[in-house]
Coordinates of C-alpha atoms and ligand atoms in Angstrom, one line a residue:
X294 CA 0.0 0.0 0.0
X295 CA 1.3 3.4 -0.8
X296 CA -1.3 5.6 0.2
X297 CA -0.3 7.6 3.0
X298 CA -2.5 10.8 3.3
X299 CA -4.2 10.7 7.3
X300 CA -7.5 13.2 6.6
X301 CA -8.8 14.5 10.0
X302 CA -11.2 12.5 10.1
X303 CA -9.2 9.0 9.9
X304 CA -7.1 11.3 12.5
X305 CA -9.9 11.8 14.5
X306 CA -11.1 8.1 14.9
X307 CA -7.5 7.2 15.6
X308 CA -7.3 9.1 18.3
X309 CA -10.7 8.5 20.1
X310 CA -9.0 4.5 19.1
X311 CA -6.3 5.4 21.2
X312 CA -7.3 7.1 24.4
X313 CA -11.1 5.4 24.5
X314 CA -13.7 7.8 23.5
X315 CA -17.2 7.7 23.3
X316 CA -17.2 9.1 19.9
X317 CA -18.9 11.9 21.1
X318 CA -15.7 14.5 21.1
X319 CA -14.9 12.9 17.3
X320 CA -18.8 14.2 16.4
X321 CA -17.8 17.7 17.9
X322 CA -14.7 18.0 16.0
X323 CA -16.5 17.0 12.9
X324 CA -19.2 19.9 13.2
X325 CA -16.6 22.0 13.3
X326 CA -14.3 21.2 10.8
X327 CA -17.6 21.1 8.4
X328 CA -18.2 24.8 9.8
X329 CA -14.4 25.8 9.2
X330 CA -15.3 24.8 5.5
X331 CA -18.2 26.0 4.9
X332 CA -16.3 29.4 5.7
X333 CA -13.4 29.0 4.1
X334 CA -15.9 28.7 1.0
X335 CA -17.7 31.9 1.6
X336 CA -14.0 33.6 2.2
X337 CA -12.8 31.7 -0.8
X338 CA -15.4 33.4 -3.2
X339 CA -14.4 36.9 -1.7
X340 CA -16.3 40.2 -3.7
X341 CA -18.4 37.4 -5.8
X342 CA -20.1 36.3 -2.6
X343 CA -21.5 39.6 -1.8
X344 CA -20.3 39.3 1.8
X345 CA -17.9 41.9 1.7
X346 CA -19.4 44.8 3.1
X347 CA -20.5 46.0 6.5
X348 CA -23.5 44.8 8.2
X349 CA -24.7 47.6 9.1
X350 CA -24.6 46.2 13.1
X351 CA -22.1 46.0 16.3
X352 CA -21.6 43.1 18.4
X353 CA -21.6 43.1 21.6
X354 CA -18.1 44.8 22.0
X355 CA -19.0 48.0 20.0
X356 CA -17.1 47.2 17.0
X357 CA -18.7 47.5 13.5
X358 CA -19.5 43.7 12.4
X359 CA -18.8 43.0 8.4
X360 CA -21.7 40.7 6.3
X361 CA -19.1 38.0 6.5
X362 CA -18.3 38.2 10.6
X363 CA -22.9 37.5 11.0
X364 CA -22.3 34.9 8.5
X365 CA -19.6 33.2 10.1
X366 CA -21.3 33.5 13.1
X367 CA -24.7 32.3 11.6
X368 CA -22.7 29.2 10.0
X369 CA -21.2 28.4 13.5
X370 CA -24.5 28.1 15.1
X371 CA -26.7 26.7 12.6
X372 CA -23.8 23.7 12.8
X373 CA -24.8 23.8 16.6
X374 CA -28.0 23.2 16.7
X375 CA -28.4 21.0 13.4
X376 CA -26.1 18.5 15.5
X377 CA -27.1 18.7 18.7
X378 CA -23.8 18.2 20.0
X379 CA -22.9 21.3 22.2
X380 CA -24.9 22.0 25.0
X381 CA -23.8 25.8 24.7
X382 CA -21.9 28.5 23.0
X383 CA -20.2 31.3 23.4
X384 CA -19.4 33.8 20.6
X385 CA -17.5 37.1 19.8
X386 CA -20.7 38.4 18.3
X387 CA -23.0 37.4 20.9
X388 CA -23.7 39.2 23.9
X389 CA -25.2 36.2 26.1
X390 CA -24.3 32.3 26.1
X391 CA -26.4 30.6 23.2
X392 CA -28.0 27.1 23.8
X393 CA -28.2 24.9 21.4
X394 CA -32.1 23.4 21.3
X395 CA -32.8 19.8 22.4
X396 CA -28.9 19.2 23.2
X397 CA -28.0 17.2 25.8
X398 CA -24.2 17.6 25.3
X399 CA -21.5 17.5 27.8
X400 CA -19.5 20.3 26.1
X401 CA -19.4 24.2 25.6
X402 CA -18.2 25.4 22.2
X403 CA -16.7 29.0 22.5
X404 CA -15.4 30.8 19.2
X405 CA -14.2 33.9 17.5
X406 CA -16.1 32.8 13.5
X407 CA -13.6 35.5 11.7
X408 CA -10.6 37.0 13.5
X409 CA -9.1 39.9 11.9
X410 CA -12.2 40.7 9.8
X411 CA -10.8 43.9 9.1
X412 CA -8.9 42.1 6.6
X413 CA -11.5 40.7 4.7
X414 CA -11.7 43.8 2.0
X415 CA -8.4 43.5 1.2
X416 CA -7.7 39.9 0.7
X417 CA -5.5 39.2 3.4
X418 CA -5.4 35.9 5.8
X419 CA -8.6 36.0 8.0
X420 CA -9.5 33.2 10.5
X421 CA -11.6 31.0 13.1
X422 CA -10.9 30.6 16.6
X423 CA -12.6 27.8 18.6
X424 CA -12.3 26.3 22.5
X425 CA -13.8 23.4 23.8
X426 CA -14.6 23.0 27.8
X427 CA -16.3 20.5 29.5
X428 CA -20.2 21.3 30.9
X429 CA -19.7 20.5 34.7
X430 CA -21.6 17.8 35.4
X431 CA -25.3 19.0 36.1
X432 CA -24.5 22.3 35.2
X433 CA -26.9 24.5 33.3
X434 CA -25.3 25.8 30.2
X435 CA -27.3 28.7 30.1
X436 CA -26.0 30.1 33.4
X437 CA -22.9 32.2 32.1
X438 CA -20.7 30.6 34.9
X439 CA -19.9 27.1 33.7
X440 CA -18.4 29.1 30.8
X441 CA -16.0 31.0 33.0
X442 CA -13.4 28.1 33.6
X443 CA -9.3 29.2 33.0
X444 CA -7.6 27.9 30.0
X445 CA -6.1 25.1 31.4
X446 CA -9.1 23.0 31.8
X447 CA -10.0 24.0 27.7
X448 CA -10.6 20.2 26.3
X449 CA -9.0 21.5 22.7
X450 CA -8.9 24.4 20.9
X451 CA -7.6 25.3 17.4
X452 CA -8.1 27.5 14.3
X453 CA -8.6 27.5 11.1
X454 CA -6.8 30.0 8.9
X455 CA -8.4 31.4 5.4
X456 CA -5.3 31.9 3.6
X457 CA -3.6 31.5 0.5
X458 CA -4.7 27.8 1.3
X459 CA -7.2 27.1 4.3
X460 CA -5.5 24.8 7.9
X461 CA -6.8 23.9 10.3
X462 CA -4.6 23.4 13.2
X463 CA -5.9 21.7 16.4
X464 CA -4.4 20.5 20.0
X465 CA -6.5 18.4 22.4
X466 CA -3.5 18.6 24.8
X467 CA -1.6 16.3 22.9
X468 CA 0.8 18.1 20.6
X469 CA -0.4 20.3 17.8
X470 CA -1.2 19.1 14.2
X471 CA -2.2 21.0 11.1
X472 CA -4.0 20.1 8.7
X473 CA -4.7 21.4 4.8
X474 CA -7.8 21.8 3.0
X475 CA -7.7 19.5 0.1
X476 CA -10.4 21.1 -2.2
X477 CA -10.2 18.6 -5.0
X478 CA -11.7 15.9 -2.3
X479 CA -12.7 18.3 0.5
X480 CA -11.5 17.4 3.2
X481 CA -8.6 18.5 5.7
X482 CA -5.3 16.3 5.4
X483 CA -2.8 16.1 8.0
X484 CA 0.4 18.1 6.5
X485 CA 1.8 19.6 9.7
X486 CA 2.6 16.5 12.7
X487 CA 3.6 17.7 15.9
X488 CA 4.6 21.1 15.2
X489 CA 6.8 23.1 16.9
X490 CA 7.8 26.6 17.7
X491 CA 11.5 27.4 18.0
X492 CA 12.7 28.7 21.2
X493 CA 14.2 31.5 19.6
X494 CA 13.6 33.9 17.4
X495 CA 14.4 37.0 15.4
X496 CA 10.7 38.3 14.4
X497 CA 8.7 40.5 16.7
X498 CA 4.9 41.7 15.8
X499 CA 3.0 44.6 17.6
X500 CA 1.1 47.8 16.7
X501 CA 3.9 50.3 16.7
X502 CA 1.2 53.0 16.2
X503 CA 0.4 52.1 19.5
X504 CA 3.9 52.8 21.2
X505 CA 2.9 56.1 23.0
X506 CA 0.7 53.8 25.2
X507 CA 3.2 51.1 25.7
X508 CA 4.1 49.9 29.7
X509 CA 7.4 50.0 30.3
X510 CA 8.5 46.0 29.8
X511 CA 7.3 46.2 26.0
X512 CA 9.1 50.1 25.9
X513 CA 12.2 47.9 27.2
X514 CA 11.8 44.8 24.7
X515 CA 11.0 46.8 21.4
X516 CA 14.1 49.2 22.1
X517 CA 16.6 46.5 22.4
X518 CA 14.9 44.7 19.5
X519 CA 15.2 48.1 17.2
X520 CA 18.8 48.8 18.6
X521 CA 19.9 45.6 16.7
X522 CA 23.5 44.3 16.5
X523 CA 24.6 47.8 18.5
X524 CA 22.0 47.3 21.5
X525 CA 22.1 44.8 24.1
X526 CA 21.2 42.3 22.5
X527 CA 23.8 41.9 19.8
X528 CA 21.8 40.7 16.8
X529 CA 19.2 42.0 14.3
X530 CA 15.2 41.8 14.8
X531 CA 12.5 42.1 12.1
X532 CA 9.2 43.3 12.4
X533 CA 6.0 42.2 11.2
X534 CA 1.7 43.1 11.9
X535 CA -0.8 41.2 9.8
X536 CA -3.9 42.7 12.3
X537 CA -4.9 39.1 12.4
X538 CA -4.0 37.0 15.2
X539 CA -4.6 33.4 13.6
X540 CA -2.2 34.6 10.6
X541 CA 0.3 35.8 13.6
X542 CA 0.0 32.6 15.8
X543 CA 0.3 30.9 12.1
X544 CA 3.5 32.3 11.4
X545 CA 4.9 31.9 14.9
X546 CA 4.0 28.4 14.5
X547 CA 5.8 28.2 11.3
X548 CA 8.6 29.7 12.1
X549 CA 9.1 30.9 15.7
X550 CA 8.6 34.8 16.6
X551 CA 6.9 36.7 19.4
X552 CA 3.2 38.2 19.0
X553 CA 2.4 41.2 21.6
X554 CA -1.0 43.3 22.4
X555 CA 0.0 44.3 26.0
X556 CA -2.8 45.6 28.5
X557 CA -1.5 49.7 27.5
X558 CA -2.5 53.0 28.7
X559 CA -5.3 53.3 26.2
X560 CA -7.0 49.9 26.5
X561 CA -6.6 49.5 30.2
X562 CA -9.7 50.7 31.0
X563 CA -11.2 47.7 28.6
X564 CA -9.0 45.3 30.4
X565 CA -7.0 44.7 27.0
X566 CA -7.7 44.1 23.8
X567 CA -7.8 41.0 22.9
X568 CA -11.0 38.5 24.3
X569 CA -9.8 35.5 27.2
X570 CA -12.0 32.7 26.2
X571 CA -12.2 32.7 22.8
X572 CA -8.8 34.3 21.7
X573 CA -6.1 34.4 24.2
X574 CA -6.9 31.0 25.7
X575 CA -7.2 28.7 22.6
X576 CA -4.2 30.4 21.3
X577 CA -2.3 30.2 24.4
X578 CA -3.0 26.7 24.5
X579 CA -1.9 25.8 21.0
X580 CA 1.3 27.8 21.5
X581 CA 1.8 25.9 24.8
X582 CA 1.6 22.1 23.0
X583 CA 4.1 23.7 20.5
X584 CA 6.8 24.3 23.2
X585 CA 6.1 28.2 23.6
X586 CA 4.9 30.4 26.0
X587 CA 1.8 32.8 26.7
X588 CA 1.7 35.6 28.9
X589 CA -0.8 38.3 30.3
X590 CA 2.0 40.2 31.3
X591 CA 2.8 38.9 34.8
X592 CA 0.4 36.0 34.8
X593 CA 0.5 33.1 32.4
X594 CA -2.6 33.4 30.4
X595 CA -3.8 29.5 30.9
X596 CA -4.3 30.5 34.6
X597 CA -6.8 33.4 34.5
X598 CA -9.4 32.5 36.2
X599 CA -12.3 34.3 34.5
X600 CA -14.9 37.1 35.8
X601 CA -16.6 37.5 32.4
X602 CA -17.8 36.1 29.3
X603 CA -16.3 38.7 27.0
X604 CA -13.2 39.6 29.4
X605 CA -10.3 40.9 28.0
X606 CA -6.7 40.3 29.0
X607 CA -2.8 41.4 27.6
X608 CA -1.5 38.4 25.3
X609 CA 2.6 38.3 24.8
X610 CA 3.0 34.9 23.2
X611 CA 5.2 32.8 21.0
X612 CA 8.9 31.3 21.2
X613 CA 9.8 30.7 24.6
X614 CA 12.9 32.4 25.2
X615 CA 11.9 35.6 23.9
X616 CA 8.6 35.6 25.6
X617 CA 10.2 34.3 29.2
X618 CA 12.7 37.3 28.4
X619 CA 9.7 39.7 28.3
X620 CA 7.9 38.1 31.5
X621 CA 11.4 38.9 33.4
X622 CA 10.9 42.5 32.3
X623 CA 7.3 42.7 33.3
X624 CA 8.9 41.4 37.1
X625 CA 11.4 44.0 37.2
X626 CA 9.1 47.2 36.1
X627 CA 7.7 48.7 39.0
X628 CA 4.5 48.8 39.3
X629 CA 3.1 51.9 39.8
X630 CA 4.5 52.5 36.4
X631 CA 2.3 49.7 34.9
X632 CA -1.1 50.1 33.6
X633 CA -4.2 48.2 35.8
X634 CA -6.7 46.2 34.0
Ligands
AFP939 P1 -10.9 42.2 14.2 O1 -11.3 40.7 14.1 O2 -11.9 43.0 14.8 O3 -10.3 42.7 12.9 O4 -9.7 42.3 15.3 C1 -8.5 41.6 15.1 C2 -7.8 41.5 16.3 O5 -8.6 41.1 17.4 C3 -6.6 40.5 16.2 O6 -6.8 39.4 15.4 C4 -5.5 41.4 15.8 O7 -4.2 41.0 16.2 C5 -5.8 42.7 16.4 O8 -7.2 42.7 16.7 C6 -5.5 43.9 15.5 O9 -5.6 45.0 16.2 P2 -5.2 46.5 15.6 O10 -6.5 47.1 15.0 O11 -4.7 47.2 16.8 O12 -4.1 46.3 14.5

């Protein structure tokens, strides 16, 4: 036999083989990848889908929501409640936990359907973010509570990224894999075992346009970076901001580098920018499987414990020597100087 390809789904049933399952998780993971493609469609056809535009609505963070962020959204939950499988979501674009009807599901879905939507006009990598958490058992998964569990209890989490191809990469606390959208057959084929972030790197990303509101430990990091083979640190950095954070975490994941949106002076008040539960944690997860780090700022993200649905936290994350490096600097700053969440 000289077939070799491993689809997700043959990758799926091998590991519920494995480690026992019920079948039940494999199920999950199938909605989802289904949902991942049925937007990577949609994104696919770009202006000829008519999706382009605003929608002419905010979600529930204020922020203008594009036709193709409520379809995403739409795609996500429609998958939910077709299937039955979840007994509750979470989404960027809803306000309150949504339940899906007649489920008697053990887990909690929680998703950003399009990160970096601002993207989508100008045909640049946009993407899905998803984590998975257990319902406690007897738990009511409308009560917003049983959502509000830290990262390290998240059962998987992964993303799919709408690029110049469409992956899907997913950890279940296992190592990371990606996979590839094959659209001759459609389906995802595993192209990416075990991957791994280096421990070093020479590739930063932030919002420099941002720098005036900076605290001190990114001030220190990006100045030694910029000095280059004259500053401290002897050696040449390169910079790099897609606005996306899948096609960040992508390229970390690729290739090693350091992703930052601090907790700053202008978004303190927020508690950040970026959301804990269905941004910061899946990601911080992934990046953890790979052998990297993810940081608040002084608090590994995975720890949060949660106050809110749509919290937001700082996220410093990728190759683990840079991002340990920047944690040190975040201890030594003192903190009246330091912006509070
Ligand atoms: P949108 O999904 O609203 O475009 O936000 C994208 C994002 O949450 C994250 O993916 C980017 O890293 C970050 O915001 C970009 O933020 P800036 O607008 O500061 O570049």
């Amino acid at each position: 036999m000289t077939y070799r390809r491993i689809t997700l789904p043959l990758f799926l049933v091998q590991e519920q083989r494995r480690l026992g399952g019920s079948g039940v998780f494999t199920a999950l993971m199938t909605d989802i990848c289904t949902t991942c493609k049925t937007i990577s469609n949609e994104v696919n056809r770009g202006a000829m889908a008519g999706t382009m535009g605003y929608a002419g609505s905010r979600n529930v963070q204020g922020e203008e929501q594009k036709e193709l962020d409520v379809l995403a959204n739409d795609i996500f939950l429609y998958m939910t409640d077709q299937s039955g499988n979840w007994a509750g979501v979470a989404s960027e674009e809803l306000e309150d936990a949504y339940i899906s009807r007649g489920s008697d599901g053990r887990y909690l879905l929680l998703f950003d359907p399009l990160d970096g939507s601002s993207n989508i006009g100008v045909n640049v990598a946009v993407g899905s973010i998803f984590s998975i958490l257990r319902l406690p058992e007897g738990a009511d998964p409308a009560d917003e509570r049983v959502y509000l569990q830290p990262g390290v209890r998240q059962v998987a989490a992964g993303y799919t990224i709408y690029g110049a191809s469409t992956m899907l990469v997913l950890t279940s606390g296992q190592g990371v894999n990606g996979f590839t959208l094959d659209r001759n057959i459609g389906v995802f084929v595993l192209t990416h075992p075990n991957m791994q972030i280096p421990e070093d790197t020479g590739e930063y990303a932030i919002n420099a346009s941002r720098e005036r509101h900076w605290p001190a430990p990114i001030h220190r990091y990006v100045r030694e970076c910029v000095a280059g083979l004259d500053g401290p640190r002897g050696r040449s950095f390169n910079t790099r901001w897609i606005a996306s954070m899948v096609a960040e975490v992508h390229r970390i994941l690729m290739r090693g580098g350091v992703f930052m949106y601090p907790v700053d002076r202008d978004n303190a008040p927020r508690g950040g920018h970026l959301r804990l539960l269905y941004e910061a944690n899946p990601m911080a997860f992934i990046v953890e499987q790979a052998g990297g780090r993810a940081i608040s700022g002084h608090e590994r993200i995975l720890d949060i414990v949660p106050e809110r649905l749509h919290q937001r936290t700082g996220v410093i994350l990728g190759s683990r020597n840079e991002v340990e490096r920047i944690g040190r600097y975040y201890a030594e700053a003192e903190p009246e100087k330091l912006p509070v969440a």
